[in-house]
Short mmCIF file of C-alpha atoms in Angstrom, two decimals:
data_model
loop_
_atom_site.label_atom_id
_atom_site.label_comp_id
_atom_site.label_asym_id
_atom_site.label_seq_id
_atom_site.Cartn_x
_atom_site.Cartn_y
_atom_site.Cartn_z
CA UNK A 250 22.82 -3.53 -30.17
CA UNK A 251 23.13 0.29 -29.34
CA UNK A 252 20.05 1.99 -28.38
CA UNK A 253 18.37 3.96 -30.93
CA UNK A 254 18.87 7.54 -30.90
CA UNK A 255 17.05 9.25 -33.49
CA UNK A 256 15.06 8.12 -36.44
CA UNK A 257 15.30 9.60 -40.47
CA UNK A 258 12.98 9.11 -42.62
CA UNK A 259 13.05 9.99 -46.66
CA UNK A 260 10.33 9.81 -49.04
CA UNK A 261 9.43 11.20 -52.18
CA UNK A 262 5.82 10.11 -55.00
CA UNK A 263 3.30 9.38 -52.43
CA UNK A 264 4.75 10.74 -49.33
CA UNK A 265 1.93 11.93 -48.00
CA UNK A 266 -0.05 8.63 -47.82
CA UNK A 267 2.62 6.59 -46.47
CA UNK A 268 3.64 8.81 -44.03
CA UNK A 269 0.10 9.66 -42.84
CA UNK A 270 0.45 5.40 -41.94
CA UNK A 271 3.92 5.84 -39.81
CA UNK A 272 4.25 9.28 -37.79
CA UNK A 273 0.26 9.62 -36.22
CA UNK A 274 0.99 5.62 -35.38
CA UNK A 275 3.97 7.19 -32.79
CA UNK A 276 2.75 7.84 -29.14
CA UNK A 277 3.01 10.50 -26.61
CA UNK A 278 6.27 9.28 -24.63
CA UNK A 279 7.79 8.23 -27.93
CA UNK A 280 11.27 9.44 -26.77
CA UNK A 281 13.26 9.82 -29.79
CA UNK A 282 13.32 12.78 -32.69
CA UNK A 283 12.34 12.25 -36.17
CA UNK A 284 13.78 13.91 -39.26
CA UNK A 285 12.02 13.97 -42.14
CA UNK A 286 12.69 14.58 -45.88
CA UNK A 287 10.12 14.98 -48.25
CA UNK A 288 10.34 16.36 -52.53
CA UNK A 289 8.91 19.26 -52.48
CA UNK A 290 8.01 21.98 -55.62
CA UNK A 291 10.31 24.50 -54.11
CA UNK A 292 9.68 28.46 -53.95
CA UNK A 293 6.20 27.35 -51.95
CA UNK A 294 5.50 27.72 -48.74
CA UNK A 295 5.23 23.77 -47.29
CA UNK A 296 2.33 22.90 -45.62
CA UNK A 297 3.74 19.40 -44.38
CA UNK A 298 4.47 20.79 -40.75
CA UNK A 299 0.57 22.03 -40.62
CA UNK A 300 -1.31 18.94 -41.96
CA UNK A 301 1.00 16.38 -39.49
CA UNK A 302 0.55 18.72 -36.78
CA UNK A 303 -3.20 17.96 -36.82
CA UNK A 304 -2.50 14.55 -37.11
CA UNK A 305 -0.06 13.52 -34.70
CA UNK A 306 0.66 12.57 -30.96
CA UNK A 307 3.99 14.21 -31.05
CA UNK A 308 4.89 17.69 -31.89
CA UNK A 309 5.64 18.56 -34.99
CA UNK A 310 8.07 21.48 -36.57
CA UNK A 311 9.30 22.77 -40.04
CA UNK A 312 13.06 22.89 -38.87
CA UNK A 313 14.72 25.89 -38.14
CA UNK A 314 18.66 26.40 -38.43
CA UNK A 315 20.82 25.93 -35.24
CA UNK A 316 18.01 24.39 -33.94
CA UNK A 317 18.36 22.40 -30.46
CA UNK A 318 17.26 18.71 -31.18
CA UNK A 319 14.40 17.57 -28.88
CA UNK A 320 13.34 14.49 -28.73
CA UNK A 321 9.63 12.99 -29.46
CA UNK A 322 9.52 15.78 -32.09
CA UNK A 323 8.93 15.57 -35.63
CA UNK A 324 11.12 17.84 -38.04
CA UNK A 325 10.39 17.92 -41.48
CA UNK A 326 12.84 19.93 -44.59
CA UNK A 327 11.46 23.29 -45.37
CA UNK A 328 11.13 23.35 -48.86
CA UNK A 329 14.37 24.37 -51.04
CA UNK A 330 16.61 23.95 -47.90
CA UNK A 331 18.71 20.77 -47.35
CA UNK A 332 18.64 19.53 -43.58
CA UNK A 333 21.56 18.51 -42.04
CA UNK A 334 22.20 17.17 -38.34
CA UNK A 335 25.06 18.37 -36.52
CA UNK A 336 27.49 16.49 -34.12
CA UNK A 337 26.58 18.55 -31.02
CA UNK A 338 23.29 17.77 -31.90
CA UNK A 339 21.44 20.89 -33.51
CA UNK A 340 19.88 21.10 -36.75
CA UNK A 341 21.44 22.75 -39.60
CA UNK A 342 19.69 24.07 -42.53
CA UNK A 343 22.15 24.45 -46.04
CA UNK A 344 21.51 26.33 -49.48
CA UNK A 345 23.84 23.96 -51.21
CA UNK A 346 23.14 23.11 -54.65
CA UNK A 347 20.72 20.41 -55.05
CA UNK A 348 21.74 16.49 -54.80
CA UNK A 349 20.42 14.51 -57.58
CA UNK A 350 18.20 17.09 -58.56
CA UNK A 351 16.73 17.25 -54.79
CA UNK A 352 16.95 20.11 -52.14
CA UNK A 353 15.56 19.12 -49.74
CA UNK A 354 17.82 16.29 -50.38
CA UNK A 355 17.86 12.63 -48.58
CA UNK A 356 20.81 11.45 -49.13
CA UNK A 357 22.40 15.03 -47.58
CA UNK A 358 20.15 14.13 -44.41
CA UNK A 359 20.99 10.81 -44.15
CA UNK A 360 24.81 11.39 -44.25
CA UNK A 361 25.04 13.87 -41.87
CA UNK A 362 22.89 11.70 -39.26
CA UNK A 363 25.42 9.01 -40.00
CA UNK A 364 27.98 10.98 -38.36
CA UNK A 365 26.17 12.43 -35.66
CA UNK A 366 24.57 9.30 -34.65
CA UNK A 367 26.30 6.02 -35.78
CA UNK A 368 24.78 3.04 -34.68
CA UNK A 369 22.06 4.49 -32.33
CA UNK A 370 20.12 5.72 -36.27
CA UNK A 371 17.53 4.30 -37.47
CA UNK A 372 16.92 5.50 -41.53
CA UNK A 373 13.62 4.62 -43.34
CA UNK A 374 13.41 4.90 -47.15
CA UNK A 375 9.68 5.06 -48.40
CA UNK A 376 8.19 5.56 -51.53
CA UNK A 377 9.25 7.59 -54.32
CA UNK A 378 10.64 7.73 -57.79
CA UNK A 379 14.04 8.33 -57.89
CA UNK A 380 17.53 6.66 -56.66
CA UNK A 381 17.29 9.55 -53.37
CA UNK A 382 19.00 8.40 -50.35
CA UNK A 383 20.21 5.18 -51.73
CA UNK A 384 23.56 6.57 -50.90
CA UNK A 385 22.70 7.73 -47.02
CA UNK A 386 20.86 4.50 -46.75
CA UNK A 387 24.53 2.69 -47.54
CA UNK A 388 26.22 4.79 -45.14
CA UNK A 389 24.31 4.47 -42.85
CA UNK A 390 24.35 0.44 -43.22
CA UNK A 391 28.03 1.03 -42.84
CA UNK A 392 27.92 2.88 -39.84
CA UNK A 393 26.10 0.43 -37.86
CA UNK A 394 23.00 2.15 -38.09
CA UNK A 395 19.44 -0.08 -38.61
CA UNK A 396 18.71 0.31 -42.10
CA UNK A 397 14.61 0.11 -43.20
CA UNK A 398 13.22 0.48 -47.00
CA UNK A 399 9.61 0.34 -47.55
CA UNK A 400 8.24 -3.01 -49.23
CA UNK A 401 8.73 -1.91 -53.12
CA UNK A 402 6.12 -4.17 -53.92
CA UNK A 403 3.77 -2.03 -51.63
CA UNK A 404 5.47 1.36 -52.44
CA UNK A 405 2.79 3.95 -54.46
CA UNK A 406 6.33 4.21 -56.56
CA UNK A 407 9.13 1.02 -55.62
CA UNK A 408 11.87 2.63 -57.67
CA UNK A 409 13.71 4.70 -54.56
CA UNK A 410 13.14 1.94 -51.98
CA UNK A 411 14.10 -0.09 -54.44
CA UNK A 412 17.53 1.44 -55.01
CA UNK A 413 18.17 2.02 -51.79
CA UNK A 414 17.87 -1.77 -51.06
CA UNK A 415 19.76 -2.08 -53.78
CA UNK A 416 22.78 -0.17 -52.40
CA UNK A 417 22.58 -1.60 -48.74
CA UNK A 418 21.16 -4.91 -49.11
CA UNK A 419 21.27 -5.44 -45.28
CA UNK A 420 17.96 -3.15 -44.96
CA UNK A 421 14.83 -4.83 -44.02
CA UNK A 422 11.79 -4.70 -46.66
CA UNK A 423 8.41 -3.71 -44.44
CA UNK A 424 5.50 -2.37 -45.47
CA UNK A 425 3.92 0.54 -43.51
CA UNK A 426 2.37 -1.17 -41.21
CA UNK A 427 5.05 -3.00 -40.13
CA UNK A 428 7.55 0.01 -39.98
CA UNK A 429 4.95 1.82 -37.49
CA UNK A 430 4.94 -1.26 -35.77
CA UNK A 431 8.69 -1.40 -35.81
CA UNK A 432 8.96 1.99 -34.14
CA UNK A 433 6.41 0.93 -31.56
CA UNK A 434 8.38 -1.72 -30.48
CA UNK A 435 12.14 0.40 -30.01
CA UNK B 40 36.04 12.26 -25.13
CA UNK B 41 37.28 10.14 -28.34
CA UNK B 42 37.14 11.80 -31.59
CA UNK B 43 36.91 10.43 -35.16
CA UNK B 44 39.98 10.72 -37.10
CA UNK B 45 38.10 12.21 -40.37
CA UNK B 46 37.35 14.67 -37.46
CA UNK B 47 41.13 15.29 -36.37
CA UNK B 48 41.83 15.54 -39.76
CA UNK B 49 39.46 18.13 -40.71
CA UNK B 50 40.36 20.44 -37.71
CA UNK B 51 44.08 20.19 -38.49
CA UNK B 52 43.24 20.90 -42.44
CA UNK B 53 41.16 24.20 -41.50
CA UNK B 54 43.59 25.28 -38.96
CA UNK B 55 46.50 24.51 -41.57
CA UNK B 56 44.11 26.74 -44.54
CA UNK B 57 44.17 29.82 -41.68
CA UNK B 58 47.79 29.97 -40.89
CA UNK B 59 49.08 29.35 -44.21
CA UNK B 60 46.36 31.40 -46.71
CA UNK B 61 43.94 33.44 -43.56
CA UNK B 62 41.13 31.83 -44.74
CA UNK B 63 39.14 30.97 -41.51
CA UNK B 64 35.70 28.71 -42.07
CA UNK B 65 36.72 26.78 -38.37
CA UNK B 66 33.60 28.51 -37.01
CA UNK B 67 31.69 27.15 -39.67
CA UNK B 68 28.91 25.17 -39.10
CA UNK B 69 30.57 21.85 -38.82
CA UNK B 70 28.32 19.29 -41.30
CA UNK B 71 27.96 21.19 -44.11
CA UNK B 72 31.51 22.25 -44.23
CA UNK B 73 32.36 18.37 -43.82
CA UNK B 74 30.37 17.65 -46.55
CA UNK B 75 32.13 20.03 -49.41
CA UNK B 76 35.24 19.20 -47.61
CA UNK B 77 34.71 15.74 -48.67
CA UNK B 78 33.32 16.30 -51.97
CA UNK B 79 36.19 18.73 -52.85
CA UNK B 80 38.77 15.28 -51.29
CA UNK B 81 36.92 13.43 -53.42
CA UNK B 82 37.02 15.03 -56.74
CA UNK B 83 40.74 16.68 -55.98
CA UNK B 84 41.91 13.12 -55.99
CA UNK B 85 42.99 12.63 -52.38
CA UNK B 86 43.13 9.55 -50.45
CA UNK B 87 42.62 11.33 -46.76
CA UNK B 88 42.24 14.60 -45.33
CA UNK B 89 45.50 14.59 -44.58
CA UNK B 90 47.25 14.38 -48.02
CA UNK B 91 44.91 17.13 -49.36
CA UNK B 92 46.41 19.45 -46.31
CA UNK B 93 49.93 18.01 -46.86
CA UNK B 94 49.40 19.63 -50.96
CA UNK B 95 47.62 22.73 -49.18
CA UNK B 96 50.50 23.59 -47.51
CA UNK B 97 52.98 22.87 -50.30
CA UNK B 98 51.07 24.19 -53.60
CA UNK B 99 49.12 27.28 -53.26
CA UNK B 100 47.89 26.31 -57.01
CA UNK B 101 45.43 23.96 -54.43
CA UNK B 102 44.13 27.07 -52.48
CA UNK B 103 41.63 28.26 -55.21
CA UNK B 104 40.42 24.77 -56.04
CA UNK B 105 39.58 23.97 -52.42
CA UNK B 106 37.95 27.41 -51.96
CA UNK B 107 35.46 26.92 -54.95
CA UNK B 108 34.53 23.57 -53.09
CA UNK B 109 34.12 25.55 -49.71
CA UNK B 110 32.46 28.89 -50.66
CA UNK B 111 30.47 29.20 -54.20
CA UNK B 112 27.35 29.49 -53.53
CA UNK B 113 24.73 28.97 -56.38
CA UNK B 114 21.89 31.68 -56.53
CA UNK B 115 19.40 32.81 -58.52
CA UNK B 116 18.42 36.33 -59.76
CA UNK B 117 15.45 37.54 -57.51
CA UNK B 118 15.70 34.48 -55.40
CA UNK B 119 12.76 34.73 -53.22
CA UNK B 120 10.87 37.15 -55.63
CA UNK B 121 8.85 38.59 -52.67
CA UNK B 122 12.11 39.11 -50.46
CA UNK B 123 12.60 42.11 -53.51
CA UNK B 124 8.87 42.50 -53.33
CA UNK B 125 9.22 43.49 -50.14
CA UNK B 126 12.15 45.90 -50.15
CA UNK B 127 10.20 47.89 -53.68
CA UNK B 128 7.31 48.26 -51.46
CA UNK B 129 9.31 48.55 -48.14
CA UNK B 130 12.36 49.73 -48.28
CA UNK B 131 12.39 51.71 -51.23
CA UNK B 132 9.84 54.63 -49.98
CA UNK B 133 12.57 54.89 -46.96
CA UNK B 134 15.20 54.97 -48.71
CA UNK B 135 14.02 57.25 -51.18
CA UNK B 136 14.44 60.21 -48.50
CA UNK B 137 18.36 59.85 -48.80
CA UNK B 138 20.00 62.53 -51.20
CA UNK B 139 23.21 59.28 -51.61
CA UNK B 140 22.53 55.69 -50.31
CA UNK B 141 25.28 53.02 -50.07
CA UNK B 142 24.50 49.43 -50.47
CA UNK B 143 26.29 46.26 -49.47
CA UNK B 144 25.50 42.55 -50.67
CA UNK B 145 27.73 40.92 -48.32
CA UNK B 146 28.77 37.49 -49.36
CA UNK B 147 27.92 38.50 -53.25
CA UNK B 148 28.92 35.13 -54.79
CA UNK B 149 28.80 35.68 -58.37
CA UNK B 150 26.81 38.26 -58.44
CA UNK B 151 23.11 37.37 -58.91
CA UNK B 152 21.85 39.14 -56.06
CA UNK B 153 24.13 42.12 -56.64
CA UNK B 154 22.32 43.04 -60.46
CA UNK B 155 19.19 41.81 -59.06
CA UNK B 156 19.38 44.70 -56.26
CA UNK B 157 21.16 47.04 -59.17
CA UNK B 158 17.89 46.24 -61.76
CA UNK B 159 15.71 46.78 -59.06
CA UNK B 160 16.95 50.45 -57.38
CA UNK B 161 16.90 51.24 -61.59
CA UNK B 162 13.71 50.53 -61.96
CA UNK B 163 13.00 52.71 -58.66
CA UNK B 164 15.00 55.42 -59.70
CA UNK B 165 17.72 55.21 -57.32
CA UNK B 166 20.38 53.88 -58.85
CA UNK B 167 22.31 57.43 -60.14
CA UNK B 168 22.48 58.20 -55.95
CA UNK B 169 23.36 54.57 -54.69
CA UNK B 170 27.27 53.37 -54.47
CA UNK B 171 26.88 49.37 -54.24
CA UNK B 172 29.65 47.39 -52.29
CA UNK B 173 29.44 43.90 -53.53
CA UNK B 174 31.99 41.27 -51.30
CA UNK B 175 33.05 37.80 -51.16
CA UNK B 176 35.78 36.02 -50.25
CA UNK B 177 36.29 34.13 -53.22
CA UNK B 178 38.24 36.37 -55.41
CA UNK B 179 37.28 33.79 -58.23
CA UNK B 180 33.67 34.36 -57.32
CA UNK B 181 34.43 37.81 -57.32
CA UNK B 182 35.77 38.15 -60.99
CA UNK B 183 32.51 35.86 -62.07
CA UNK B 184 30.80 38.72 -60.92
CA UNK B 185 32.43 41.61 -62.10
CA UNK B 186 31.82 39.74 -65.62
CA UNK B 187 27.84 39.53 -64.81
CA UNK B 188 28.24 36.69 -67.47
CA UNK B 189 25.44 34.10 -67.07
CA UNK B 190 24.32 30.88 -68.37
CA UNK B 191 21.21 31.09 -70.95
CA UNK B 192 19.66 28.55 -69.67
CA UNK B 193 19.27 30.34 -66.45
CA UNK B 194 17.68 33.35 -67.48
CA UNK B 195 14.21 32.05 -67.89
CA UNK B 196 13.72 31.45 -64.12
CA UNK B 197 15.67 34.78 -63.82
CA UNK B 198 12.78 36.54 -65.68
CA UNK B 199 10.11 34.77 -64.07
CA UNK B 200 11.55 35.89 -60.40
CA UNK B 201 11.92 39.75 -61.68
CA UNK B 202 8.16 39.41 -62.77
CA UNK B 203 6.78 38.22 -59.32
CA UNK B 204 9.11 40.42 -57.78
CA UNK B 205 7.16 43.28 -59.18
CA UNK B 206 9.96 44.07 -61.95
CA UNK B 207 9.11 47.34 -64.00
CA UNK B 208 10.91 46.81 -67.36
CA UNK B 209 11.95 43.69 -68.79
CA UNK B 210 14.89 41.55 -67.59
CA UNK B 211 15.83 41.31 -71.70
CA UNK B 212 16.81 44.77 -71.35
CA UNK B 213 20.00 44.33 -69.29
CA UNK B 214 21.64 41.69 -71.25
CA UNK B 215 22.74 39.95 -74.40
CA UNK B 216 22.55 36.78 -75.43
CA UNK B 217 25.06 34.95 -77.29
CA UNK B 218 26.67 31.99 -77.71
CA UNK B 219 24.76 29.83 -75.09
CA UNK B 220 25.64 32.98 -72.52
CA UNK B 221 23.50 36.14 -71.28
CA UNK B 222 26.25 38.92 -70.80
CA UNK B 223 24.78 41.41 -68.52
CA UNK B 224 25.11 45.50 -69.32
CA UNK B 225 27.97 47.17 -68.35
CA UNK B 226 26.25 50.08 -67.60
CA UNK B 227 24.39 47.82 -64.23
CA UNK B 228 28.26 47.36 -63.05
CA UNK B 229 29.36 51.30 -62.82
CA UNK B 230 28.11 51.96 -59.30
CA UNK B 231 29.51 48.76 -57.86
CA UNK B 232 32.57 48.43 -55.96
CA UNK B 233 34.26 44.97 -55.89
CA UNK B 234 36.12 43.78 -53.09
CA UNK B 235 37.72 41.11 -51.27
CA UNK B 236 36.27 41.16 -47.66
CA UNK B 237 35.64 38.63 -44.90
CA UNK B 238 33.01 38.37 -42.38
CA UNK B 239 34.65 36.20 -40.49
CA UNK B 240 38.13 38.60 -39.94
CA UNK B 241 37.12 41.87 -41.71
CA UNK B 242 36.10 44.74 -40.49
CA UNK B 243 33.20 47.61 -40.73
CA UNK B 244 34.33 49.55 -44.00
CA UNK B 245 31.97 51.88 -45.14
CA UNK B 246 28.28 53.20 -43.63
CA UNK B 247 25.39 51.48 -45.00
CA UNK B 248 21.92 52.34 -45.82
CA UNK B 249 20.92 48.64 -46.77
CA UNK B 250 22.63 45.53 -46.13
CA UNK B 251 21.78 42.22 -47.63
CA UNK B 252 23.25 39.32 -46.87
CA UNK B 253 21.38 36.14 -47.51
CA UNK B 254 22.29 32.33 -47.23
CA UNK B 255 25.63 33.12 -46.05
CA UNK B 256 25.31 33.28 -42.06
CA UNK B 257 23.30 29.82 -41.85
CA UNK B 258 27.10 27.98 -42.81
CA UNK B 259 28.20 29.68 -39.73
CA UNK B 260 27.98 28.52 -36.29
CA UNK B 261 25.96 30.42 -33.81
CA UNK B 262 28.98 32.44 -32.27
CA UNK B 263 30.53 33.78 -36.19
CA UNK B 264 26.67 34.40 -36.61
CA UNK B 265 26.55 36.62 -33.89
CA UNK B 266 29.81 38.68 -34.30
CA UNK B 267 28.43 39.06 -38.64
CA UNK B 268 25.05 40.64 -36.75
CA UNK B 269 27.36 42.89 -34.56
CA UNK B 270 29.53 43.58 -38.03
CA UNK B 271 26.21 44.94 -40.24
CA UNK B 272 25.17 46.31 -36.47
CA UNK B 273 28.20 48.77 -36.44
CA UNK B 274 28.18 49.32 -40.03
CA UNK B 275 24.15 50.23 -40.54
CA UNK B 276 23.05 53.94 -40.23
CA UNK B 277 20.67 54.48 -37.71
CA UNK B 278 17.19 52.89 -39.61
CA UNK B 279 19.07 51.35 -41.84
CA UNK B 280 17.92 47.76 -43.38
CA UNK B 281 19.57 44.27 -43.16
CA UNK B 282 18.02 41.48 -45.22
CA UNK B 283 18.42 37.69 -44.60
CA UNK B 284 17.72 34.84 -46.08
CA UNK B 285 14.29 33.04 -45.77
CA UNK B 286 15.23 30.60 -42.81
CA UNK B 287 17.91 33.08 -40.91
CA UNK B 288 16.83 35.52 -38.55
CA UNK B 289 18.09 37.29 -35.57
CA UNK B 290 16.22 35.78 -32.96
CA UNK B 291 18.68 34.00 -31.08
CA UNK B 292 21.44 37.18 -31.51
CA UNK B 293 22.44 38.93 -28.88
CA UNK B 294 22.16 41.81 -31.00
CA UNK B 295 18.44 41.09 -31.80
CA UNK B 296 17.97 44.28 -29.59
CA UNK B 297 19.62 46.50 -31.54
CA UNK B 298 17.07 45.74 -34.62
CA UNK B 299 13.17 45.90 -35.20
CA UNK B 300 11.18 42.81 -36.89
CA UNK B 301 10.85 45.17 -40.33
CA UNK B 302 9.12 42.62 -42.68
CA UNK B 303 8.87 39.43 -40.64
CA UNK B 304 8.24 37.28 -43.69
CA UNK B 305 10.76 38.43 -46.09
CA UNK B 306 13.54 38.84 -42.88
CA UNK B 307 13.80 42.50 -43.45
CA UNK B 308 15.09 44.14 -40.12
CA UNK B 309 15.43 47.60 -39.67
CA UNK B 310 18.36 49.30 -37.51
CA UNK B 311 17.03 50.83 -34.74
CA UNK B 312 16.94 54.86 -34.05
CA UNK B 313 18.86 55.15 -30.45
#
């Protein structure tokens, strides 16, 4: 199995609570970066960065464009922007039209990981109530990458992990818990 | 190193666009450009990356379709409301000490910004002494604009924007509505110049007053980025403005120097004196 690289993570209805279970869980030392998309009411100022930043080990950042990728950081979507990851391993920030609906979108993030990273990705698809990043998730199944979807019967809303198991039915259902513990143990 | 072969593809397919049509997006920032490249494959009907350059190269009836997948840009009249905020409350009192001010919305699209800035230096009572330069390199993108034809549907986050953005009149003045469509005033379009123009191979044209350009240099990688700053560098008046979009700033540009942090928030910069 390659060795993990860099971990994605989507989520949508109820994102705070289930992420407030996975990213203060991750401990100083934890060596790879995490990418984060979250729904967000555009045309506001996000506030994500700020309340994980008081709860977490690891640093945490709203992403900036042409950022350099560091690892054991958090990076969440500024609101209204879709987050991509580049080959040479920078961040990229887009103004493209919204993806189902979404910008931030998942399924943009997700892709664009796929490339950079292959097999060495792991993607995690949590709560939320739309069909977001059920494409990504697929991709990145087919790229090799290791493919996560929060339990739906443990989701605040099943329907997006749902549908992403749906479209890459090699993902493991976990519930919270068990994805922190997951990312413990990498 | 080994590369993909989508990758080889792609390079040969925006080499083959710049020798045969001078369009250049290979400094482009490469994952969003892979992405419309792919959804512009996709919906053209081709197979590979390949077989859309191979109909490139032979049909220039393919150039225009493959350039609305690679450059529209969908805005929104006073996107950002307090970006215009900002340059009323800003900018304005500066530029109000010019007896003619010219204007540049660099990478116009289809024109949103463009009436948004028109409206706005109206409402300030600038617009008789302003000549606005409004570019893209999508000529299609262009024409959209020269129309100022909008969807309906549109208009009512349109109007909401131009009243946080501190409008003065009412947006329902500058347009009629018909047919599904809000046709904006003619009158808005007759101290606008349209042009072709590329920031990526173009060159200064004119001396400007106020530059804004937003959403356009974050699809570029960080070199094009820098030689765009140096381009609205050469082409500013002493104090002159340059506004970006909400997550582009000059920080990392070598020409970061030449500017001051104007209105940090709303990425106003302001063209130093020496």
């Amino acid at each position: 199995m390659t060795a993990p690289a860099a971990v994605v993570i989507g989520a949508s209805a109820g994102a705070l609570e289930a992420l407030s279970v996975i990213l203060p869980a991750l401990p100083v030392g934890f060596a790879l970066p995490v990418f984060v998309v979250v729904h967000l009411p555009h045309n506001r100022k996000s506030i994500l960065a700020e309340i994980f930043r008081a709860k977490c080990k690891l640093q945490v950042h709203e992403a900036q464009d042409k950022e350099i990728i560091s690892g054991g950081s958090i990076y969440f979507a500024p609101p209204d922007y879709h987050l991509l990851v580049e080959t040479n391993y920078c961040l990229a920030l887009s103004s493209d039209e919204p993806v189902r609906y979404s910008r931030p979108s998942i399924d943009v993030l997700f892709e664009s990981a796929a490339d950079a990273y292959g097999a060495a990705l792991i993607a995690i698809v949590l709560t939320g109530a739309n069909p977001d990043g059920a494409d990504g998730l697929r991709k990145i199944g087919e790229a090799g990458g290791t493919a996560i979807v929060q339990d739906p019967a443990e989701a605040f809303a099943p329907e997006m992990p749902g549908a992403a198991w749906q479209a890459c039915p090699a993902a493991r259902p976990l519930p919270l818990a068990g994805i922190a513990a997951f990312l413990l143990g990498v | 190193m080994t590369y993909k072969l989508e990758d080889i593809e792609i390079r040969l397919l925006l080499e083959a666009l710049f020798v045969r049509y001078h369009y250049d997006f290979r400094r482009y920032a490469a994952a969003s450009i892979k992405r419309r490249l792919r959804l512009a494959r996709e919906n053209l009907g081709f197979e590979t990356y390949s077989a859309l350059q191979a109909a490139l190269l032979h049909d220039p009836a393919v150039l225009p379709r493959l350039l609305g997948y690679l450059t529209v840009q969908v805005s929104e009249m006073f996107r950002d409301p307090s970006y215009f905020l900002a340059i009323r409350e800003q900018v304005i009192p500066h530029l109000r000490t010019y007896p003619s001010l010219r204007v540049w919305v660099a990478g116009c699209s289809e024109g949103e910004e463009l009436y948004s800035l028109v409206i706005l230096f109206r409402e300030e009572g600038l617009e008789d002494r302003t000549l606005f330069y409004a570019t893209d390199i999508n000529h299609e993108a262009l024409v959209k604009a020269e129309s100022g034809i909008y969807s309906l549907d549109r208009l009512q986050l349109f109007t909401e924007n131009h009243r946080k953005s501190g409008g003065k009149s009412s947006l329902s003045d500058y347009y009629s509505a018909a047919y599904g469509r809000a046709s904006f005033d003619k009158s808005l379009r007759e101290r606008v110049v349209f042009a072709d123009h590329s920031l990526v191979t173009d060159a200064v044209f004119a001396e400007m007053h106020f530059i804004s350009c937003r959403n356009v240099m974050i699809y570029f990688d960080r070199d094009l980025q820098d030689r765009t700053i140096g381009l609205f560098k050469d082409s500013l008046a002493r104090k002159g403005f340059l506004g970006l979009g909400a997550k582009e700033n000059l920080r990392f540009s070598k020409y970061s120097s030449a500017f001051l942090d104007f209105a940090h928030e709303d990425r106003i910069y302001q063209r130093r004196a020496e």
